[in-house]
Tab-separated table of C-alpha atoms in Angstrom:
chain	number	residue	atom	x	y	z
O	1	UNK	CA	-15.527	49.727	-10.790
O	2	UNK	CA	-16.022	46.146	-9.683
O	3	UNK	CA	-13.620	44.848	-7.286
O	4	UNK	CA	-13.065	41.009	-7.667
O	5	UNK	CA	-11.333	38.737	-4.958
O	6	UNK	CA	-8.963	35.979	-5.797
O	7	UNK	CA	-8.950	33.190	-3.423
O	8	UNK	CA	-6.883	30.119	-3.884
O	9	UNK	CA	-8.946	27.190	-3.433
O	10	UNK	CA	-7.429	23.870	-3.227
O	11	UNK	CA	-9.272	21.354	-5.408
O	12	UNK	CA	-9.470	17.747	-4.769
O	13	UNK	CA	-7.283	15.890	-7.298
O	14	UNK	CA	-6.780	12.206	-5.764
O	15	UNK	CA	-8.168	9.581	-7.907
O	16	UNK	CA	-6.969	6.100	-6.746
O	17	UNK	CA	-5.651	4.033	-9.845
O	18	UNK	CA	-5.311	0.617	-8.131
O	19	UNK	CA	-4.444	-0.996	-4.544
O	20	UNK	CA	-1.853	-3.708	-4.341
O	21	UNK	CA	-0.719	-4.827	-0.934
O	22	UNK	CA	1.762	-7.753	-0.306
O	23	UNK	CA	2.696	-9.500	2.790
O	24	UNK	CA	6.232	-10.983	3.703
O	25	UNK	CA	5.973	-14.406	5.404
O	26	UNK	CA	6.625	-12.886	8.830
O	27	UNK	CA	4.549	-9.817	8.583
O	28	UNK	CA	3.389	-8.359	11.766
O	29	UNK	CA	5.523	-10.814	13.665
O	30	UNK	CA	3.451	-13.689	11.768
O	31	UNK	CA	0.219	-12.476	12.598
O	32	UNK	CA	-2.806	-11.001	10.779
O	33	UNK	CA	-2.584	-7.252	9.703
O	34	UNK	CA	-5.769	-4.778	9.659
O	35	UNK	CA	-5.222	-2.546	6.638
O	36	UNK	CA	-7.285	0.465	6.025
O	37	UNK	CA	-7.137	2.682	3.141
O	38	UNK	CA	-8.967	6.231	3.966
O	39	UNK	CA	-9.653	8.542	1.445
O	40	UNK	CA	-10.368	12.098	2.854
O	41	UNK	CA	-12.649	14.589	0.795
O	42	UNK	CA	-12.204	17.477	3.098
O	43	UNK	CA	-9.039	19.535	3.053
O	44	UNK	CA	-9.521	20.582	6.944
O	45	UNK	CA	-9.837	16.895	7.610
O	46	UNK	CA	-6.702	15.887	6.063
O	47	UNK	CA	-4.801	17.549	8.839
O	48	UNK	CA	-6.509	15.083	11.446
O	49	UNK	CA	-5.534	11.959	9.806
O	50	UNK	CA	-2.158	13.287	9.028
O	51	UNK	CA	-1.585	13.444	12.531
O	52	UNK	CA	-2.859	9.623	13.542
O	53	UNK	CA	-0.948	6.889	14.348
O	54	UNK	CA	-2.261	3.661	13.169
O	55	UNK	CA	-2.858	2.499	16.785
O	56	UNK	CA	-4.965	5.754	17.139
O	57	UNK	CA	-6.863	5.714	13.695
O	58	UNK	CA	-8.016	2.177	14.421
O	59	UNK	CA	-9.355	3.100	18.233
O	60	UNK	CA	-11.089	6.248	16.618
O	61	UNK	CA	-12.093	5.227	13.219
O	62	UNK	CA	-15.598	4.132	13.733
O	63	UNK	CA	-16.312	7.716	15.526
O	64	UNK	CA	-14.330	9.329	12.962
O	65	UNK	CA	-16.707	7.825	10.044
O	66	UNK	CA	-19.875	8.612	12.393
O	67	UNK	CA	-18.770	12.288	12.658
O	68	UNK	CA	-17.757	12.633	8.975
O	69	UNK	CA	-19.919	10.033	7.058
O	70	UNK	CA	-19.897	11.873	3.808
O	71	UNK	CA	-16.265	13.288	4.130
O	72	UNK	CA	-14.382	9.975	4.157
O	73	UNK	CA	-14.364	6.587	2.758
O	74	UNK	CA	-12.690	3.516	3.942
O	75	UNK	CA	-11.696	0.202	2.629
O	76	UNK	CA	-10.909	-2.401	4.969
O	77	UNK	CA	-8.663	-5.767	4.550
O	78	UNK	CA	-7.518	-8.329	7.101
O	79	UNK	CA	-4.342	-9.864	5.558
O	80	UNK	CA	-2.383	-12.995	6.940
O	81	UNK	CA	1.293	-13.256	6.375
O	82	UNK	CA	1.883	-14.440	2.549
O	83	UNK	CA	-1.532	-13.230	1.302
O	84	UNK	CA	-1.768	-10.164	-1.082
O	85	UNK	CA	-4.304	-8.223	-2.781
O	86	UNK	CA	-3.433	-7.653	-6.286
O	87	UNK	CA	-4.775	-4.414	-8.680
O	88	UNK	CA	-8.034	-3.706	-6.533
O	89	UNK	CA	-9.855	-1.155	-8.258
O	90	UNK	CA	-11.335	1.257	-5.719
O	91	UNK	CA	-14.819	2.820	-6.670
O	92	UNK	CA	-14.730	6.457	-6.019
O	93	UNK	CA	-17.643	8.790	-6.071
O	94	UNK	CA	-15.344	12.057	-6.423
O	95	UNK	CA	-11.847	12.797	-6.285
O	96	UNK	CA	-10.058	12.951	-2.681
O	97	UNK	CA	-8.103	15.642	-1.212
O	98	UNK	CA	-5.752	12.794	0.213
O	99	UNK	CA	-5.542	9.198	0.934
O	100	UNK	CA	-3.879	7.496	3.982
O	101	UNK	CA	-3.072	3.757	4.330
O	102	UNK	CA	-3.162	2.493	8.080
O	103	UNK	CA	-1.826	-0.896	9.108
O	104	UNK	CA	-2.484	-2.036	12.775
O	105	UNK	CA	0.664	-3.732	13.536
O	106	UNK	CA	1.458	-5.252	17.095
O	107	UNK	CA	4.839	-3.175	17.351
O	108	UNK	CA	4.776	0.722	18.310
O	109	UNK	CA	4.914	3.120	15.511
O	110	UNK	CA	2.788	5.340	13.149
O	111	UNK	CA	2.227	2.557	10.466
O	112	UNK	CA	0.622	4.959	8.303
O	113	UNK	CA	1.408	6.094	4.734
O	114	UNK	CA	0.138	9.177	2.534
O	115	UNK	CA	-1.034	7.781	-1.079
O	116	UNK	CA	1.025	8.890	-3.691
O	117	UNK	CA	-0.345	11.760	-6.031
O	118	UNK	CA	-0.291	9.348	-8.921
O	119	UNK	CA	-3.000	7.484	-7.188
O	120	UNK	CA	-1.189	4.173	-7.167
O	121	UNK	CA	-1.027	2.157	-3.976
O	122	UNK	CA	1.640	-0.513	-3.778
O	123	UNK	CA	2.162	-1.497	-0.121
O	124	UNK	CA	4.334	-4.128	1.489
O	125	UNK	CA	3.696	-5.434	4.951
O	126	UNK	CA	7.062	-6.254	6.442
O	127	UNK	CA	7.730	-8.021	9.992
O	128	UNK	CA	7.414	-4.604	11.998
O	129	UNK	CA	6.264	-2.031	9.529
O	130	UNK	CA	4.834	-1.265	6.312
O	131	UNK	CA	6.766	0.039	3.135
O	132	UNK	CA	5.509	2.262	0.278
O	133	UNK	CA	6.678	0.517	-3.114
O	134	UNK	CA	5.572	3.457	-5.116
O	135	UNK	CA	8.497	5.398	-4.033
O	136	UNK	CA	10.905	2.575	-3.041
O	137	UNK	CA	13.500	2.370	-5.705
O	138	UNK	CA	13.904	-1.234	-6.997
O	139	UNK	CA	17.052	-0.656	-8.914
O	140	UNK	CA	18.788	-0.588	-5.552
O	141	UNK	CA	17.668	-4.361	-4.889
O	142	UNK	CA	20.604	-6.872	-5.133
O	143	UNK	CA	19.554	-10.424	-6.151
O	144	UNK	CA	21.016	-13.430	-3.930
O	145	UNK	CA	22.247	-16.505	-4.911
O	146	UNK	CA	19.723	-19.561	-5.016
O	147	UNK	CA	20.016	-23.141	-6.181
O	148	UNK	CA	18.719	-22.043	-9.634
O	149	UNK	CA	21.372	-19.595	-10.305
O	150	UNK	CA	24.533	-21.197	-8.329
O	151	UNK	CA	27.478	-21.728	-10.536
O	152	UNK	CA	28.059	-25.423	-11.255
O	153	UNK	CA	24.439	-26.555	-10.744
O	154	UNK	CA	23.549	-28.558	-13.847
O	155	UNK	CA	20.366	-26.928	-15.086
O	156	UNK	CA	19.293	-28.716	-18.465
O	157	UNK	CA	18.078	-26.565	-20.907
O	158	UNK	CA	16.042	-24.574	-18.386
O	159	UNK	CA	16.706	-20.744	-18.339
O	160	UNK	CA	16.502	-19.784	-14.669
O	161	UNK	CA	16.742	-16.279	-12.983
O	162	UNK	CA	15.082	-13.240	-14.767
O	163	UNK	CA	13.949	-13.638	-18.387
O	164	UNK	CA	12.063	-11.535	-20.853
O	165	UNK	CA	9.227	-14.128	-21.539
O	166	UNK	CA	8.499	-17.746	-20.070
O	167	UNK	CA	10.739	-20.512	-21.857
O	168	UNK	CA	9.756	-24.050	-21.968
O	169	UNK	CA	12.284	-25.945	-20.536
O	170	UNK	CA	13.253	-29.599	-19.625
O	171	UNK	CA	14.496	-29.817	-16.343
O	172	UNK	CA	17.927	-31.930	-15.516
O	173	UNK	CA	17.367	-35.564	-15.054
O	174	UNK	CA	19.135	-36.448	-11.607
O	175	UNK	CA	21.998	-38.953	-12.280
């Protein structure tokens, strides 16, 4: 009678769909931010990256890459406040076990996000930290008052605010 052994092997399943990074006008206290996307192709190495803060990652990333050249892939951006990366397509050779985004802020903190299982990366770089827009519920956002939607301001035949489709308009003529 043959004996068989059952082992639970974790298979890499992370495939990045797209990367979008948005920066506030005062991101990183109005300074450029280095941002790295790291894909990890070894399940044991995931633990190492999970424990790194952004400052430790940026100081050790050259050595981590030298020690593990085929086990990690890194994409690097330097973004100034107000700059965006929109729907960047990552070219992966294989599925990864995990992905992390590190942002090199001037302020203390982890400044690290784990990539969502769906492979969509949408990050907002704020003044003192980064926010994962994939898990942020935008239904909780309240809109403020601007001159274009304030009652009593003549608006001609233009439609301001959120619209389903762009509408041609004639702006009001100042009197």
